[in-house]
Tab-separated table of C-alpha atoms and ligand atoms in Angstrom:
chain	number	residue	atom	x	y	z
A	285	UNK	CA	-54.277	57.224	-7.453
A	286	UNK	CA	-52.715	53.937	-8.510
A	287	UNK	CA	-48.744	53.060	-6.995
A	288	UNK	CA	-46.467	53.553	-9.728
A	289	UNK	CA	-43.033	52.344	-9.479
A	290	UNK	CA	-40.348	54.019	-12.215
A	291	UNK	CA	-37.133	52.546	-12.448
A	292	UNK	CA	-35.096	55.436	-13.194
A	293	UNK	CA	-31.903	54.839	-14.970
A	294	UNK	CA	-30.098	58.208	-14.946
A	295	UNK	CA	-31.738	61.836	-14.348
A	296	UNK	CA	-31.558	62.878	-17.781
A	297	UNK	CA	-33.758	59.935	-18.847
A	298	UNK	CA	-35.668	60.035	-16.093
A	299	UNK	CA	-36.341	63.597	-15.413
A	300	UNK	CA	-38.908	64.212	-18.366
A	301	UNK	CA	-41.028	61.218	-17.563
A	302	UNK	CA	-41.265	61.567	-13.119
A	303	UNK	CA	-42.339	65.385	-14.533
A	304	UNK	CA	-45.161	63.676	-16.637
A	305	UNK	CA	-46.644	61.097	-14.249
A	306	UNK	CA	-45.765	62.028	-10.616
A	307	UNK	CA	-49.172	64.198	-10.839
A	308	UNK	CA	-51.116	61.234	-12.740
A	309	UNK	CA	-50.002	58.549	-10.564
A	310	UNK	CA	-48.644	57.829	-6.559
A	311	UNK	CA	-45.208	57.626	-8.025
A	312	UNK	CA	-41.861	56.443	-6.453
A	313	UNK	CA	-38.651	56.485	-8.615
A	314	UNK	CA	-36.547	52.903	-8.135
A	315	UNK	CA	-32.735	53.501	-8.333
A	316	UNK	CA	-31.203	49.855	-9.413
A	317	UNK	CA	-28.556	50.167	-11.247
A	318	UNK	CA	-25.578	47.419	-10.446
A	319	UNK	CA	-24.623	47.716	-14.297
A	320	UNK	CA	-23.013	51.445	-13.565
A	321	UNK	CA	-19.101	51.132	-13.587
A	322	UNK	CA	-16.905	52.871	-11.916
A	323	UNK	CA	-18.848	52.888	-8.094
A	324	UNK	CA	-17.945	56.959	-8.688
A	325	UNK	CA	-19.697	57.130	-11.612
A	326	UNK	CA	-22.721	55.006	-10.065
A	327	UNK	CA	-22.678	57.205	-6.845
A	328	UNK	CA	-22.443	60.218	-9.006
A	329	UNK	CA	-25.914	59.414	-11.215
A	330	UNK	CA	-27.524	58.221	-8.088
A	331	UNK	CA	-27.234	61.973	-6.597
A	332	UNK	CA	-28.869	63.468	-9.759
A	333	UNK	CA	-31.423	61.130	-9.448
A	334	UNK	CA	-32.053	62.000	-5.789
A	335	UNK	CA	-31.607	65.892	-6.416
A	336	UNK	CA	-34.666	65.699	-9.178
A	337	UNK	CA	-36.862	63.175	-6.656
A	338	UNK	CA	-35.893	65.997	-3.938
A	339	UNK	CA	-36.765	68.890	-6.189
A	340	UNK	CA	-40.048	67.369	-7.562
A	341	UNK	CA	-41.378	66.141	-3.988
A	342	UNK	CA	-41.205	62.240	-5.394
A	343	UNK	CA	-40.228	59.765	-3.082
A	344	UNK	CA	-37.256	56.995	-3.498
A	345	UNK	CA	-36.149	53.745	-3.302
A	346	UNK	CA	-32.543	53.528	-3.476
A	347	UNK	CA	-31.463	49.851	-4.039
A	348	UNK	CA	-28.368	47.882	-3.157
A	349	UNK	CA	-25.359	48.263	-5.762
A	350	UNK	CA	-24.804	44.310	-6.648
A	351	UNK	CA	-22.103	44.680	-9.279
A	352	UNK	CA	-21.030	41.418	-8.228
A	353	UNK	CA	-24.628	39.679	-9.241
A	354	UNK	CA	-24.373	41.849	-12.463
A	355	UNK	CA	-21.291	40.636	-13.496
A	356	UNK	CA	-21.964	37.149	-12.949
A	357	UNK	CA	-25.107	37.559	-15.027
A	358	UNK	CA	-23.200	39.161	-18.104
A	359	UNK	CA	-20.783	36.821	-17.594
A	360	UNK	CA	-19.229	35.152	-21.601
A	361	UNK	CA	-21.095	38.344	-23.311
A	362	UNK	CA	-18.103	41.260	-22.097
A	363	UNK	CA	-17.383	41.551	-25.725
A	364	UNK	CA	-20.681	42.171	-26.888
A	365	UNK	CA	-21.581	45.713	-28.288
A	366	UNK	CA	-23.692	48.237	-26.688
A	367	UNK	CA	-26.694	47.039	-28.034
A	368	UNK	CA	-25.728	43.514	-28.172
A	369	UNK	CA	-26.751	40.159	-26.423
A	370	UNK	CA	-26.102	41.264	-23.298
A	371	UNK	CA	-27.814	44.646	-23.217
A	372	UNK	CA	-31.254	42.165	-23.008
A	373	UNK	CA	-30.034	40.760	-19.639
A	374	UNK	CA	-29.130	43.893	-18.615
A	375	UNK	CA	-32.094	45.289	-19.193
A	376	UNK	CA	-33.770	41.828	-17.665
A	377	UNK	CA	-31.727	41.958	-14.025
A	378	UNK	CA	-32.822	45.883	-13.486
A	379	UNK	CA	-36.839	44.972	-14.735
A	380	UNK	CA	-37.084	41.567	-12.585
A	381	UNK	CA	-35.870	43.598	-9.315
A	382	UNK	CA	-38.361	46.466	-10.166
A	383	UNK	CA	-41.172	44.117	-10.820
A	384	UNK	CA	-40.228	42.262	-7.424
A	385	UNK	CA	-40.094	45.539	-5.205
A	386	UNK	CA	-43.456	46.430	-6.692
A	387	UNK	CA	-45.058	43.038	-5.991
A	388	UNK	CA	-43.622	43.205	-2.323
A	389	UNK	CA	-44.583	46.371	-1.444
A	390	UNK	CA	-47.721	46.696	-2.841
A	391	UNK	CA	-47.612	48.774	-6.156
A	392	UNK	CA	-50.140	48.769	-9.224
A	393	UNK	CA	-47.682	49.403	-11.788
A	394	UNK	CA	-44.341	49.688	-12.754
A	395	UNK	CA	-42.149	51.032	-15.722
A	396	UNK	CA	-38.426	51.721	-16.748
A	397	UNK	CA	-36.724	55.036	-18.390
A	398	UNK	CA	-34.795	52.864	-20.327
A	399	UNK	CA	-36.419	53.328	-23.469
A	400	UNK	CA	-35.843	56.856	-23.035
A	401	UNK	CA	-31.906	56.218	-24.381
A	402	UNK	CA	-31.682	56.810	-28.274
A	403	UNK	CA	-29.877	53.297	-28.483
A	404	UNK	CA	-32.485	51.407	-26.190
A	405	UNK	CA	-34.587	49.709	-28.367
A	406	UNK	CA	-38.365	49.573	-27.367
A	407	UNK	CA	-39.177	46.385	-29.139
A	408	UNK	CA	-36.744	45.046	-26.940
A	409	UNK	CA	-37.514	46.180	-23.730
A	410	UNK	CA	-41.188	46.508	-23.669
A	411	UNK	CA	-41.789	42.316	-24.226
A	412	UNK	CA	-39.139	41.674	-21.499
A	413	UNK	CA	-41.309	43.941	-19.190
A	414	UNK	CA	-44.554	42.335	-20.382
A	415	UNK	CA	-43.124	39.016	-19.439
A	416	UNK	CA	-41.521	39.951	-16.497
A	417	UNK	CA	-44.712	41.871	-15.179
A	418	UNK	CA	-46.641	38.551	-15.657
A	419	UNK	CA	-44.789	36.319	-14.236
A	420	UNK	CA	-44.669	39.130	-10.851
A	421	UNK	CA	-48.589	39.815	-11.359
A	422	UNK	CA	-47.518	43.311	-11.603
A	423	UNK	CA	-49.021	45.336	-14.921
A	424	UNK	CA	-45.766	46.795	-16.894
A	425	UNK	CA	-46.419	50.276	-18.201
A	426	UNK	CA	-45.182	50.002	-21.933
A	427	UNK	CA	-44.331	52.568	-23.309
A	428	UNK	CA	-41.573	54.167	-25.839
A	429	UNK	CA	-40.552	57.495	-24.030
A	430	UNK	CA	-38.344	58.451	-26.458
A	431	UNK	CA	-40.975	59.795	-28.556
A	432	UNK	CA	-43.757	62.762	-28.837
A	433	UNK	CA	-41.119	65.161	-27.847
A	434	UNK	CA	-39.622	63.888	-24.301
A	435	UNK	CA	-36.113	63.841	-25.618
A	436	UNK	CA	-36.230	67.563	-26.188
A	437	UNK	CA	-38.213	67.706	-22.655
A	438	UNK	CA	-35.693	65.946	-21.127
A	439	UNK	CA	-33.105	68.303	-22.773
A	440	UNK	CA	-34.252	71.214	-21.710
A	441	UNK	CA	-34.757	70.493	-18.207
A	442	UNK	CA	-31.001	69.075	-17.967
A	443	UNK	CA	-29.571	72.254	-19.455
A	444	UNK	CA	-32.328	74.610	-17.274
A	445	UNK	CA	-31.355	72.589	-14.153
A	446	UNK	CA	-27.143	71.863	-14.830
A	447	UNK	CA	-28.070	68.402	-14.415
A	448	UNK	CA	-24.753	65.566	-15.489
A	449	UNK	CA	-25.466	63.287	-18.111
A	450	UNK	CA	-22.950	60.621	-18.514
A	451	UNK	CA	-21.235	60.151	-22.050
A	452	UNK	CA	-21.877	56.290	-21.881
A	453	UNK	CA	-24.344	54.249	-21.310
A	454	UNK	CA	-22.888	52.409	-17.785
A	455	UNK	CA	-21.221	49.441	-17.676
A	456	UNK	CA	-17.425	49.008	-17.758
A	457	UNK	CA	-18.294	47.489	-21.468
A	458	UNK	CA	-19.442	50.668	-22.698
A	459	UNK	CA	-17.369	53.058	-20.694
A	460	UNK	CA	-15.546	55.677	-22.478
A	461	UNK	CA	-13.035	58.316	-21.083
A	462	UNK	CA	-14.572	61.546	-21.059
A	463	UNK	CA	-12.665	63.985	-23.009
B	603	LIG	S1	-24.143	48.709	-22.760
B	603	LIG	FE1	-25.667	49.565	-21.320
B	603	LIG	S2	-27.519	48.283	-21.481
B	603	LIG	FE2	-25.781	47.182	-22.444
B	603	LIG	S3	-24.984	45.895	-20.811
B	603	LIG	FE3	-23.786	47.802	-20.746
B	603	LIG	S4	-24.888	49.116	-19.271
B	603	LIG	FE4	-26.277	47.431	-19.817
């Protein structure tokens, strides 16, 4: 089977899709995630994350949490909306250290949840991981994953299994008080 490298953004996005290729492909799940703000918040997605790797026998790579580097790369776009110009660098910081990781240790292919988010566009995501792939030598697995019905996969599993999903989409940009 061909190395697959997912990075996995949160457990509800990612649940759905490690379900649907960890018996098609050698898969490992990449946590990198230095957008997530506050460090509780990122600590408290990153255990989901582990508890579905755990529970569906998939290893891990749990990354550093450079909110430092993130914010230095967002830097002049803080007033941007979700969605915005700096959603694309974002999205660009997380794909570059996935496509790295894969190139250094050896995997076939690699791929982000992202596109699982209702507001993450895949016409923006899918080019910057088809450049991004090239320039590693690493072939980017495009695909939109909100569609033919993983949403309400994805659902389902996260009410089944009581898993947390967040009520924003990470950074300190975005972040909302939960009621
Ligand atoms: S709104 Fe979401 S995708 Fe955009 S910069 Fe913030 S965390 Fe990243």
């Amino acid at each position: 089977m061909e190395k697959f490298l997912l990075h996995t953004c949160c457990a509800p996005c990612g649940i759905a899709i490690i379900d649907e290729l960890k018996s098609k492909y050698d898969l490992t799940v990449f946590f990198y995630n230095p957008n997530i703000y506050p460090e509780e918040e990122y600590l408290k997605r990153k255990a989901e994350v582990i508890r579905v790797c755990e529970e569906f026998g998939v290893p891990m790579i749990d990354m550093d949490y450079e909110i430092d580097k993130w914010q230095e790369i967002v830097k002049g776009k803080e007033d941007e909306p979700e969605g915005g110009g700096r959603c694309p660098i974002c999205f660009g910081l997380r794909l570059e250290k996935t496509a790295a990781t894969a190139k250094d240790k050896g995997f076939e292919i690699f791929a982000t949840t992202l596109t699982m988010g209702r507001n993450k566009k895949a016409d923006i995501i899918n080019p910057l991981g088809l450049a991004i792939g090239k320039k590693y030598g690493v072939k980017f697995f495009e695909e939109d994953w909100k569609k033919d019905g993983r949403q309400e996969k994805s659902a389902e599993f996260v009410k089944n299994k009581n898993i947390y999903r967040q009520n924003y989409c990470g950074c300190a940009y975005s972040w909302t008080v939960a009621e």
